[in-house]
Amino acid sequence: MPKKSPAKKTPSKKRYVIVGTGGRSFMYADALLRTYKRTSTLCAICDLNAQRMAFHNKRYVEEWDCKPVKTYDSADFDQMIAKENPDIVIVTTMDRTHHDYIIRAMRLGCDVITEKPMTTDADKCQAIVDAAKRTGRKVRVTFNYRYSPSRSKVKELLKSGVIGDVKSVHFEWLLDTRHGADYFRRWHRDKRNSGGLMVHKATHHFDLVNWWLGSEPKVVFGLGQLGFYGRANGEKYGNYRPYYRASGSEAAKDDPFAQTMDDVANLKGLYLDAEHLDGYIRDQNVFGDGISIEDTMNVNVLYQSGAQMSYSLTAYSPWEGYRVAFNGTKGRIELDELENSYISAGDSHISDGCTHSTRLMVMPHWEKPYNVDFVVGEGGHGGGDVNMLADLFAPKKAKDPLGRAAGFRDGAMSIMTGIAANQSFATGQAVQVKDLIQLH
Ligand SMILES: NC(=O)c1ccc[n+]([C@@H]2O[C@H](COP(=O)([O-])OP(=O)(O)OC[C@H]3O[C@@H](n4cnc5c(N)ncnc54)[C@H](O)[C@@H]3O)[C@@H](O)[C@H]2O)c1
């Protein structure tokens, strides 16, 4: 295995490479090539699809006025590390491949920034944890949700003790028929790729709860089903139209669930024009065959702190957003957020999941309830993306009193709830998290 040579390092600028150049990579490339270009260098991008990398480079040059970035085929990842000598590898590939790049990057002497979910199952998670311990390298998991002002405010309130010790959490997350449906069009629809929405999506939510409570999951029980999407449900409820993929299909024309790609520049350039190379079809029929993930999930969790949670995730709701409530020994906190729905890579990456409206309320026992104000964040994921990028790439780090920066342990514990829930869906039994992973 080729090793990095320390000789090439420029001390003033941090060197980065990105592996996985789909929709999410825009945000990191934008930060490195534009916002933080004085202190960062994006040395190279790496993917198994050369056309997708070419699309990014065209955009960097034509729209961002940057020079093209070197490209490497995924088979040449190790050579890229040896040649480009990055300090940090950013992993934005399909979920089931994260562990491979995280572990190889650390073995080759790099730190890692990885997108969520850190990985998709307990064995891969254990391999990452072991490699991080063996190499002493840093793994940052980019939980942008922690950085949104409303969720940070909740952390602040809970930390202040205003509602005492939290005994239970009631958390409902709704994905709508635009954004929620999108997981059923792409690689996510195969549970082997994404771990299902319990891992791929709920890793965000379970991480928030771990962080909010300052605790970790202990016992998980869950029920899950595919109740709305998929061929059988489509036929049962009258939503099925006879087509495999939306672009170019007559039968998809009057289907409100269809997402075509030839009319959206990013989707066309990134996926439609690149699919001849790898067969990645991004616009499949959400009521087609072959879906192995759930769209209706309910989970109970017992935390190490003694708190309990009831959590629900629905992927076919008329509105997008969530409601979370904390019941404490001195009162209750409620946070409701209505979010703007989006399609990954379909719109500007910086507006993905913008907040539409928020209600944050504290209800102390025996006192008047009150609304809590905070500065509403601009940009993607409730303002979380912009704040997180500053934390990752700004030369001067702001203080982090809320502990928003997440490492491999947070990454591991955030997926354990979903991995345990998946096991519980299959067996009907409650799952002890300690039986899935060894962190010590
Ligand atoms: N934090 C967030 O809010 C957020 C939002 C969107 C996506 N994400 C995460 O970002 C990651 C990428 O998502 P996306 O929407 O960009 O998906 P995408 O399908 O648009 O892109 C995935 C890319 O990975 C590449 N890839 C697949 N297998 C590979 C391999 N073995 N080696 C190298 N490249 C490979 C594909 O060719 C593609 O370019 C996912 O892990 C996802 O969970 C996070």
Short mmCIF file of C-alpha atoms and ligand atoms in Angstrom, two decimals:
data_model
loop_
_atom_site.label_atom_id
_atom_site.label_comp_id
_atom_site.label_asym_id
_atom_site.label_seq_id
_atom_site.Cartn_x
_atom_site.Cartn_y
_atom_site.Cartn_z
CA MET A 1 0.00 0.00 0.00
CA PRO A 2 1.57 3.38 -1.00
CA LYS A 3 2.32 5.70 1.94
CA LYS A 4 2.08 9.49 1.96
CA SER A 5 5.31 11.42 1.74
CA PRO A 6 5.35 14.34 4.19
CA ALA A 7 7.69 16.33 1.94
CA LYS A 8 5.02 17.95 -0.23
CA LYS A 9 3.07 19.71 2.53
CA THR A 10 2.44 23.46 2.31
CA PRO A 11 2.21 24.51 5.94
CA SER A 12 -0.19 27.41 5.53
CA LYS A 13 -2.99 25.60 3.68
CA LYS A 14 -4.79 22.41 4.68
CA ARG A 15 -4.98 19.90 1.84
CA TYR A 16 -8.24 18.06 1.15
CA VAL A 17 -9.55 15.46 -1.28
CA ILE A 18 -13.20 14.51 -1.74
CA VAL A 19 -14.25 10.93 -2.50
CA GLY A 20 -17.81 10.59 -3.82
CA THR A 21 -18.89 13.41 -6.12
CA GLY A 22 -22.68 13.28 -6.11
CA GLY A 23 -25.06 15.95 -4.88
CA ARG A 24 -23.63 16.38 -1.39
CA SER A 25 -20.08 17.02 -2.56
CA PHE A 26 -21.10 20.43 -3.96
CA MET A 27 -21.32 21.88 -0.48
CA TYR A 28 -17.80 20.82 0.51
CA ALA A 29 -16.26 21.81 -2.84
CA ASP A 30 -17.95 25.20 -2.62
CA ALA A 31 -16.54 25.76 0.87
CA LEU A 32 -13.00 24.69 -0.11
CA LEU A 33 -12.81 26.32 -3.54
CA ARG A 34 -14.53 29.57 -2.61
CA THR A 35 -15.41 30.43 0.99
CA TYR A 36 -12.25 29.02 2.63
CA LYS A 37 -9.90 29.05 -0.34
CA ARG A 38 -7.28 31.16 1.42
CA THR A 39 -6.64 28.46 3.99
CA SER A 40 -7.69 25.29 2.14
CA THR A 41 -6.76 23.48 -1.04
CA LEU A 42 -9.03 20.99 -2.74
CA CYS A 43 -6.31 18.84 -4.34
CA ALA A 44 -8.46 16.23 -6.06
CA ILE A 45 -11.85 14.60 -6.38
CA CYS A 46 -12.40 10.85 -6.69
CA ASP A 47 -15.37 8.79 -7.87
CA LEU A 48 -16.13 5.67 -9.85
CA ASN A 49 -17.93 7.80 -12.44
CA ALA A 50 -15.66 10.00 -14.60
CA GLN A 51 -18.58 11.82 -16.20
CA ARG A 52 -19.82 13.00 -12.82
CA MET A 53 -16.39 14.33 -11.94
CA ALA A 54 -16.21 16.09 -15.32
CA PHE A 55 -19.57 17.74 -14.59
CA HIS A 56 -18.25 19.09 -11.30
CA ASN A 57 -15.10 20.42 -12.90
CA LYS A 58 -17.11 22.17 -15.61
CA ARG A 59 -19.13 23.84 -12.94
CA TYR A 60 -16.10 24.81 -10.85
CA VAL A 61 -14.64 26.50 -13.94
CA GLU A 62 -17.72 28.03 -15.58
CA GLU A 63 -19.80 29.01 -12.58
CA TRP A 64 -17.31 29.39 -9.77
CA ASP A 65 -14.41 30.78 -11.78
CA CYS A 66 -11.99 28.18 -10.38
CA LYS A 67 -9.40 25.98 -12.02
CA PRO A 68 -10.35 22.34 -12.71
CA VAL A 69 -9.46 19.98 -9.90
CA LYS A 70 -7.51 16.75 -10.51
CA THR A 71 -9.70 13.67 -10.83
CA TYR A 72 -9.00 10.07 -9.80
CA ASP A 73 -10.92 6.90 -10.44
CA SER A 74 -12.02 5.21 -7.22
CA ALA A 75 -9.74 2.25 -8.05
CA ASP A 76 -6.81 4.69 -7.69
CA PHE A 77 -7.76 6.04 -4.27
CA ASP A 78 -4.52 4.91 -2.59
CA GLN A 79 -2.41 6.39 -5.38
CA MET A 80 -4.33 9.65 -5.02
CA ILE A 81 -3.45 9.80 -1.33
CA ALA A 82 0.21 9.05 -2.07
CA LYS A 83 0.43 11.67 -4.82
CA GLU A 84 -1.72 14.47 -3.44
CA ASN A 85 -0.68 14.08 0.18
CA PRO A 86 -3.92 15.38 1.72
CA ASP A 87 -4.30 16.17 5.41
CA ILE A 88 -7.98 15.30 5.32
CA VAL A 89 -10.15 13.00 3.20
CA ILE A 90 -13.81 14.02 2.86
CA VAL A 91 -16.08 10.99 2.33
CA THR A 92 -19.36 11.67 0.49
CA THR A 93 -19.90 8.36 -1.27
CA MET A 94 -22.87 6.00 -1.08
CA ASP A 95 -23.34 5.00 2.58
CA ARG A 96 -22.33 1.35 2.34
CA THR A 97 -18.88 2.35 1.00
CA HIS A 98 -18.03 4.95 3.69
CA HIS A 99 -16.20 2.50 5.96
CA ASP A 100 -13.84 1.43 3.21
CA TYR A 101 -12.60 4.98 2.49
CA ILE A 102 -12.61 6.06 6.16
CA ILE A 103 -10.42 3.11 7.15
CA ARG A 104 -8.07 3.34 4.15
CA ALA A 105 -7.63 7.09 4.62
CA MET A 106 -6.68 6.63 8.28
CA ARG A 107 -4.27 3.78 7.48
CA LEU A 108 -2.62 6.01 4.88
CA GLY A 109 -2.07 8.72 7.47
CA CYS A 110 -5.00 11.10 6.89
CA ASP A 111 -7.74 12.47 9.10
CA VAL A 112 -11.30 12.04 7.86
CA ILE A 113 -14.45 14.09 7.54
CA THR A 114 -17.33 11.77 6.70
CA GLU A 115 -20.92 12.35 5.84
CA LYS A 116 -23.57 10.64 7.89
CA PRO A 117 -24.37 7.85 8.41
CA MET A 118 -20.81 6.92 9.43
CA THR A 119 -21.65 3.47 8.06
CA THR A 120 -24.58 1.07 7.70
CA ASP A 121 -24.08 -1.96 9.97
CA ALA A 122 -22.46 -3.02 13.24
CA ASP A 123 -19.49 -4.91 11.72
CA LYS A 124 -18.43 -1.99 9.52
CA CYS A 125 -18.89 0.34 12.47
CA GLN A 126 -16.66 -1.83 14.66
CA ALA A 127 -13.99 -1.85 11.93
CA ILE A 128 -14.02 1.98 11.81
CA VAL A 129 -13.83 2.28 15.60
CA ASP A 130 -10.93 -0.20 15.75
CA ALA A 131 -9.05 1.56 12.93
CA ALA A 132 -9.51 4.98 14.55
CA LYS A 133 -8.11 3.65 17.81
CA ARG A 134 -5.23 1.83 16.12
CA THR A 135 -4.16 4.76 13.93
CA GLY A 136 -4.97 7.59 16.34
CA ARG A 137 -6.42 9.52 13.39
CA LYS A 138 -9.39 11.87 13.74
CA VAL A 139 -12.80 11.12 12.26
CA ARG A 140 -15.32 13.95 12.15
CA VAL A 141 -18.91 12.98 11.37
CA THR A 142 -20.76 15.93 9.87
CA PHE A 143 -23.93 16.19 11.91
CA ASN A 144 -25.09 19.47 10.43
CA TYR A 145 -28.40 19.21 12.32
CA ARG A 146 -26.59 19.96 15.59
CA TYR A 147 -25.52 23.32 14.17
CA SER A 148 -28.96 24.74 13.40
CA PRO A 149 -29.83 27.55 15.82
CA SER A 150 -33.09 26.01 17.05
CA ARG A 151 -31.48 22.67 17.94
CA SER A 152 -28.50 24.37 19.52
CA LYS A 153 -30.93 26.45 21.60
CA VAL A 154 -32.65 23.25 22.80
CA LYS A 155 -29.26 21.88 23.85
CA GLU A 156 -28.58 25.12 25.74
CA LEU A 157 -31.97 24.97 27.48
CA LEU A 158 -31.58 21.33 28.50
CA LYS A 159 -28.04 22.00 29.74
CA SER A 160 -29.31 24.91 31.83
CA GLY A 161 -31.55 22.51 33.75
CA VAL A 162 -34.67 24.61 33.11
CA ILE A 163 -36.85 21.48 32.91
CA GLY A 164 -34.79 19.38 35.35
CA ASP A 165 -33.83 15.81 34.46
CA VAL A 166 -35.34 14.59 31.20
CA LYS A 167 -37.38 11.44 31.73
CA SER A 168 -38.90 11.05 28.28
CA VAL A 169 -38.69 12.31 24.72
CA HIS A 170 -41.47 12.21 22.16
CA PHE A 171 -40.10 12.70 18.65
CA GLU A 172 -41.95 12.54 15.35
CA TRP A 173 -40.17 13.20 12.04
CA LEU A 174 -42.11 13.61 8.81
CA LEU A 175 -40.64 13.38 5.31
CA ASP A 176 -43.05 14.55 2.65
CA THR A 177 -44.08 13.03 -0.66
CA ARG A 178 -41.35 15.02 -2.48
CA HIS A 179 -38.25 14.67 -0.30
CA GLY A 180 -39.38 11.44 1.39
CA ALA A 181 -40.23 9.87 -1.97
CA ASP A 182 -36.73 10.66 -3.24
CA TYR A 183 -35.20 7.91 -1.07
CA PHE A 184 -37.33 5.41 -2.98
CA ARG A 185 -36.03 6.50 -6.39
CA ARG A 186 -32.31 6.03 -5.75
CA TRP A 187 -29.75 3.62 -4.24
CA HIS A 188 -31.24 4.26 -0.79
CA ARG A 189 -34.23 2.02 -1.70
CA ASP A 190 -31.92 -1.02 -1.32
CA LYS A 191 -31.32 -1.59 2.38
CA ARG A 192 -27.84 -2.98 1.70
CA ASN A 193 -26.77 0.45 0.41
CA SER A 194 -28.26 2.71 3.07
CA GLY A 195 -29.25 0.62 6.10
CA GLY A 196 -32.78 1.86 5.39
CA LEU A 197 -34.15 5.15 6.68
CA MET A 198 -33.58 3.98 10.27
CA VAL A 199 -29.86 4.36 9.58
CA HIS A 200 -29.57 6.68 6.58
CA LYS A 201 -32.01 9.33 7.76
CA ALA A 202 -32.68 8.71 11.44
CA THR A 203 -28.94 8.79 12.23
CA HIS A 204 -29.45 12.60 12.27
CA HIS A 205 -32.37 12.36 14.68
CA PHE A 206 -30.86 9.74 16.97
CA ASP A 207 -27.64 11.76 17.07
CA LEU A 208 -29.60 14.85 18.10
CA VAL A 209 -31.23 12.95 20.96
CA ASN A 210 -27.90 11.45 22.13
CA TRP A 211 -26.38 14.94 22.06
CA TRP A 212 -29.37 16.72 23.60
CA LEU A 213 -29.54 14.24 26.47
CA GLY A 214 -25.77 13.80 26.78
CA SER A 215 -26.46 10.08 26.78
CA GLU A 216 -26.34 6.95 24.62
CA PRO A 217 -28.90 4.30 23.68
CA LYS A 218 -29.07 1.15 25.77
CA VAL A 219 -32.14 -0.85 24.67
CA VAL A 220 -34.08 -0.49 21.41
CA PHE A 221 -37.36 -1.98 20.26
CA GLY A 222 -38.95 -1.14 16.92
CA LEU A 223 -41.62 -1.86 14.36
CA GLY A 224 -41.19 -1.03 10.70
CA GLN A 225 -42.97 -1.66 7.44
CA LEU A 226 -43.13 -0.67 3.80
CA GLY A 227 -46.73 0.50 3.86
CA PHE A 228 -47.01 3.12 1.12
CA TYR A 229 -44.27 2.95 -1.56
CA GLY A 230 -43.43 -0.17 -3.55
CA ARG A 231 -45.37 -2.04 -6.23
CA ALA A 232 -47.80 -3.93 -4.00
CA ASN A 233 -48.81 -0.78 -2.08
CA GLY A 234 -48.94 1.27 -5.28
CA GLU A 235 -51.39 -1.23 -6.79
CA LYS A 236 -53.41 -1.53 -3.57
CA TYR A 237 -53.90 2.23 -3.13
CA GLY A 238 -54.18 3.14 -6.81
CA ASN A 239 -50.84 4.98 -7.12
CA TYR A 240 -49.04 2.54 -9.44
CA ARG A 241 -48.20 3.61 -13.00
CA PRO A 242 -46.49 1.13 -15.34
CA TYR A 243 -42.99 2.58 -15.84
CA TYR A 244 -39.52 1.69 -14.56
CA ARG A 245 -37.95 5.17 -14.58
CA ALA A 246 -39.52 8.61 -15.02
CA SER A 247 -37.30 10.35 -17.59
CA GLY A 248 -38.63 9.70 -21.10
CA SER A 249 -41.63 7.70 -19.88
CA GLU A 250 -45.17 8.48 -21.12
CA ALA A 251 -46.73 6.65 -18.16
CA ALA A 252 -44.84 8.89 -15.71
CA LYS A 253 -46.19 12.11 -17.20
CA ASP A 254 -49.27 12.39 -14.98
CA ASP A 255 -47.60 10.82 -11.91
CA PRO A 256 -47.14 13.41 -9.13
CA PHE A 257 -44.50 11.10 -7.60
CA ALA A 258 -42.34 11.04 -10.72
CA GLN A 259 -39.10 13.05 -10.81
CA THR A 260 -37.70 13.56 -14.28
CA MET A 261 -34.08 14.56 -14.79
CA ASP A 262 -33.80 15.97 -18.31
CA ASP A 263 -35.43 19.24 -17.17
CA VAL A 264 -33.25 19.89 -14.07
CA ALA A 265 -29.67 20.90 -14.95
CA ASN A 266 -27.94 19.33 -11.93
CA LEU A 267 -29.88 16.08 -12.13
CA LYS A 268 -29.22 15.78 -15.85
CA GLY A 269 -25.53 16.60 -15.63
CA LEU A 270 -24.77 14.56 -12.53
CA TYR A 271 -26.89 11.49 -13.13
CA LEU A 272 -28.74 11.20 -16.47
CA ASP A 273 -25.71 12.04 -18.60
CA ALA A 274 -23.48 9.82 -16.42
CA GLU A 275 -25.62 6.70 -16.06
CA HIS A 276 -24.16 4.92 -19.10
CA LEU A 277 -20.94 4.49 -17.09
CA ASP A 278 -22.26 2.88 -13.92
CA GLY A 279 -25.98 2.14 -14.37
CA TYR A 280 -26.97 4.48 -11.51
CA ILE A 281 -30.65 5.22 -12.32
CA ARG A 282 -31.74 8.10 -10.09
CA ASP A 283 -35.38 8.45 -11.16
CA GLN A 284 -36.91 5.03 -10.53
CA ASN A 285 -40.62 4.54 -9.96
CA VAL A 286 -41.28 4.82 -6.20
CA PHE A 287 -44.11 2.35 -6.74
CA GLY A 288 -41.85 -0.07 -8.60
CA ASP A 289 -40.41 -3.43 -7.55
CA GLY A 290 -37.26 -4.06 -5.56
CA ILE A 291 -37.64 -1.72 -2.57
CA SER A 292 -36.26 -3.25 0.64
CA ILE A 293 -36.44 -0.25 3.02
CA GLU A 294 -39.30 0.78 5.29
CA ASP A 295 -41.41 3.94 4.97
CA THR A 296 -43.26 3.63 8.33
CA MET A 297 -41.16 3.20 11.47
CA ASN A 298 -41.81 3.42 15.21
CA VAL A 299 -39.13 2.90 17.81
CA ASN A 300 -38.82 2.89 21.60
CA VAL A 301 -35.42 3.59 23.13
CA LEU A 302 -34.12 3.39 26.69
CA TYR A 303 -31.05 5.59 27.26
CA GLN A 304 -28.14 5.10 29.66
CA SER A 305 -29.43 8.19 31.53
CA GLY A 306 -32.72 6.37 32.24
CA ALA A 307 -34.69 8.56 29.81
CA GLN A 308 -37.07 6.87 27.39
CA MET A 309 -37.98 7.89 23.86
CA SER A 310 -40.83 7.16 21.51
CA TYR A 311 -39.78 8.01 17.96
CA SER A 312 -41.69 7.86 14.71
CA LEU A 313 -40.54 8.35 11.11
CA THR A 314 -42.96 8.57 8.17
CA ALA A 315 -41.72 9.03 4.60
CA TYR A 316 -44.99 9.95 2.82
CA SER A 317 -46.34 12.88 4.79
CA PRO A 318 -48.12 15.94 3.29
CA TRP A 319 -45.67 18.23 5.16
CA GLU A 320 -41.99 18.08 5.97
CA GLY A 321 -40.61 18.72 9.43
CA TYR A 322 -40.75 17.44 12.97
CA ARG A 323 -42.08 17.75 16.49
CA VAL A 324 -40.01 16.92 19.52
CA ALA A 325 -40.98 17.24 23.19
CA PHE A 326 -38.95 16.64 26.34
CA ASN A 327 -40.67 15.82 29.63
CA GLY A 328 -38.48 16.76 32.58
CA THR A 329 -38.77 16.77 36.36
CA LYS A 330 -39.35 20.54 36.30
CA GLY A 331 -41.35 20.98 33.10
CA ARG A 332 -41.50 20.43 29.37
CA ILE A 333 -39.82 21.76 26.21
CA GLU A 334 -41.49 21.57 22.80
CA LEU A 335 -39.86 22.28 19.46
CA ASP A 336 -41.83 22.18 16.19
CA GLU A 337 -40.28 22.98 12.85
CA LEU A 338 -41.84 23.12 9.42
CA GLU A 339 -39.14 22.69 6.81
CA ASN A 340 -38.95 23.41 3.10
CA SER A 341 -38.95 20.19 1.13
CA TYR A 342 -36.19 19.59 -1.42
CA ILE A 343 -34.61 17.09 -3.77
CA SER A 344 -30.93 16.37 -3.15
CA ALA A 345 -28.88 18.03 -5.94
CA GLY A 346 -32.10 19.30 -7.51
CA ASP A 347 -31.95 22.85 -6.19
CA SER A 348 -29.20 25.03 -4.87
CA HIS A 349 -27.32 22.90 -2.32
CA ILE A 350 -27.25 25.84 0.05
CA SER A 351 -31.03 25.94 0.41
CA ASP A 352 -31.54 22.21 1.01
CA GLY A 353 -33.99 21.75 3.89
CA CYS A 354 -34.32 25.44 4.83
CA THR A 355 -36.49 26.16 7.85
CA HIS A 356 -39.92 27.58 7.10
CA SER A 357 -41.22 28.19 10.60
CA THR A 358 -40.29 27.23 14.15
CA ARG A 359 -41.95 27.16 17.56
CA LEU A 360 -39.78 26.60 20.61
CA MET A 361 -41.58 26.67 23.95
CA VAL A 362 -40.59 26.09 27.56
CA MET A 363 -43.35 25.07 29.98
CA PRO A 364 -42.08 25.07 33.57
CA HIS A 365 -44.26 23.39 36.20
CA TRP A 366 -46.69 25.90 37.78
CA GLU A 367 -45.40 28.84 35.73
CA LYS A 368 -46.49 30.57 32.56
CA PRO A 369 -45.15 28.86 29.41
CA TYR A 370 -42.96 31.05 27.22
CA ASN A 371 -41.62 31.08 23.67
CA VAL A 372 -37.88 31.13 23.22
CA ASP A 373 -36.41 33.31 20.49
CA PHE A 374 -33.18 32.71 18.64
CA VAL A 375 -31.55 34.03 15.49
CA VAL A 376 -32.97 31.98 12.62
CA GLY A 377 -30.25 30.44 10.47
CA GLU A 378 -29.98 31.02 6.74
CA GLY A 379 -29.15 28.27 4.28
CA GLY A 380 -29.40 24.52 4.24
CA HIS A 381 -30.68 22.31 7.05
CA GLY A 382 -31.99 25.17 9.19
CA GLY A 383 -28.73 27.12 8.92
CA GLY A 384 -26.81 24.07 10.14
CA ASP A 385 -24.74 23.62 6.97
CA VAL A 386 -23.19 27.09 6.97
CA ASN A 387 -22.36 26.97 10.70
CA MET A 388 -20.89 23.49 10.39
CA LEU A 389 -18.72 24.45 7.42
CA ALA A 390 -17.28 27.32 9.45
CA ASP A 391 -16.52 24.89 12.27
CA LEU A 392 -14.83 22.49 9.85
CA PHE A 393 -12.89 24.88 7.65
CA ALA A 394 -12.57 28.36 9.19
CA PRO A 395 -8.95 29.07 10.12
CA LYS A 396 -9.94 30.43 13.53
CA LYS A 397 -12.16 28.00 15.37
CA ALA A 398 -15.00 29.45 17.40
CA LYS A 399 -15.46 28.01 20.89
CA ASP A 400 -17.74 24.96 21.02
CA PRO A 401 -19.42 25.11 24.44
CA LEU A 402 -22.29 22.92 23.25
CA GLY A 403 -19.98 20.19 21.97
CA ARG A 404 -21.34 20.27 18.42
CA ALA A 405 -18.26 18.77 16.75
CA ALA A 406 -18.89 15.02 16.49
CA GLY A 407 -16.28 12.26 16.39
CA PHE A 408 -16.36 8.54 15.60
CA ARG A 409 -17.97 7.63 18.92
CA ASP A 410 -20.88 9.98 18.20
CA GLY A 411 -21.02 8.58 14.67
CA ALA A 412 -21.17 5.05 16.05
CA MET A 413 -23.78 5.73 18.72
CA SER A 414 -25.98 7.65 16.28
CA ILE A 415 -26.29 4.60 14.01
CA MET A 416 -26.60 2.05 16.80
CA THR A 417 -30.23 3.00 17.51
CA GLY A 418 -31.16 2.47 13.85
CA ILE A 419 -29.08 -0.70 13.46
CA ALA A 420 -30.68 -2.10 16.61
CA ALA A 421 -34.12 -1.03 15.34
CA ASN A 422 -33.47 -2.85 12.04
CA GLN A 423 -32.61 -5.98 14.02
CA SER A 424 -35.71 -5.54 16.13
CA PHE A 425 -37.90 -5.13 12.99
CA ALA A 426 -36.59 -8.50 11.83
CA THR A 427 -36.80 -10.45 15.10
CA GLY A 428 -39.60 -8.78 17.02
CA GLN A 429 -37.25 -8.64 20.03
CA ALA A 430 -35.76 -5.74 21.97
CA VAL A 431 -32.03 -5.28 21.25
CA GLN A 432 -29.27 -4.44 23.74
CA VAL A 433 -26.86 -1.99 22.11
CA LYS A 434 -23.91 -3.41 24.05
CA ASP A 435 -24.34 -6.64 22.07
CA LEU A 436 -23.73 -4.77 18.79
CA ILE A 437 -20.57 -2.76 19.38
CA GLN A 438 -17.46 -2.59 21.58
CA LEU A 439 -16.34 1.00 22.04
CA HIS A 440 -13.80 0.46 24.83
N1 LIG B 1 -25.91 15.67 6.08
C1 LIG B 1 -26.82 15.85 5.16
O1 LIG B 1 -27.72 16.61 5.34
C2 LIG B 1 -26.70 15.08 3.86
C3 LIG B 1 -27.46 15.46 2.74
C4 LIG B 1 -27.31 14.72 1.57
C5 LIG B 1 -26.45 13.63 1.52
N2 LIG B 1 -25.73 13.29 2.63
C6 LIG B 1 -24.83 12.13 2.59
O2 LIG B 1 -23.85 12.33 1.60
C7 LIG B 1 -23.52 11.09 0.98
C8 LIG B 1 -23.71 11.24 -0.52
O3 LIG B 1 -25.06 11.51 -0.81
P1 LIG B 1 -25.51 12.16 -2.21
O4 LIG B 1 -26.89 12.64 -2.04
O5 LIG B 1 -24.45 13.05 -2.68
O6 LIG B 1 -25.56 10.82 -3.10
P2 LIG B 1 -25.25 10.71 -4.66
O7 LIG B 1 -25.84 9.44 -5.11
O8 LIG B 1 -25.62 11.96 -5.35
O9 LIG B 1 -23.65 10.59 -4.72
C9 LIG B 1 -22.95 9.48 -4.27
C10 LIG B 1 -21.65 9.43 -5.05
O10 LIG B 1 -20.86 8.34 -4.55
C11 LIG B 1 -20.27 7.72 -5.67
N3 LIG B 1 -19.89 6.35 -5.30
C12 LIG B 1 -20.68 5.28 -5.09
N4 LIG B 1 -19.95 4.21 -4.75
C13 LIG B 1 -18.66 4.61 -4.78
C14 LIG B 1 -17.42 3.98 -4.54
N5 LIG B 1 -17.36 2.69 -4.18
N6 LIG B 1 -16.29 4.69 -4.63
C15 LIG B 1 -16.33 6.01 -4.97
N7 LIG B 1 -17.47 6.68 -5.22
C16 LIG B 1 -18.61 5.98 -5.13
C17 LIG B 1 -21.32 7.78 -6.76
O11 LIG B 1 -20.76 7.56 -8.04
C18 LIG B 1 -21.84 9.19 -6.55
O12 LIG B 1 -21.11 10.12 -7.29
C19 LIG B 1 -24.43 10.03 1.60
O13 LIG B 1 -23.71 9.32 2.55
C20 LIG B 1 -25.52 10.84 2.23
O14 LIG B 1 -26.03 10.22 3.40
C21 LIG B 1 -25.84 14.00 3.77
#
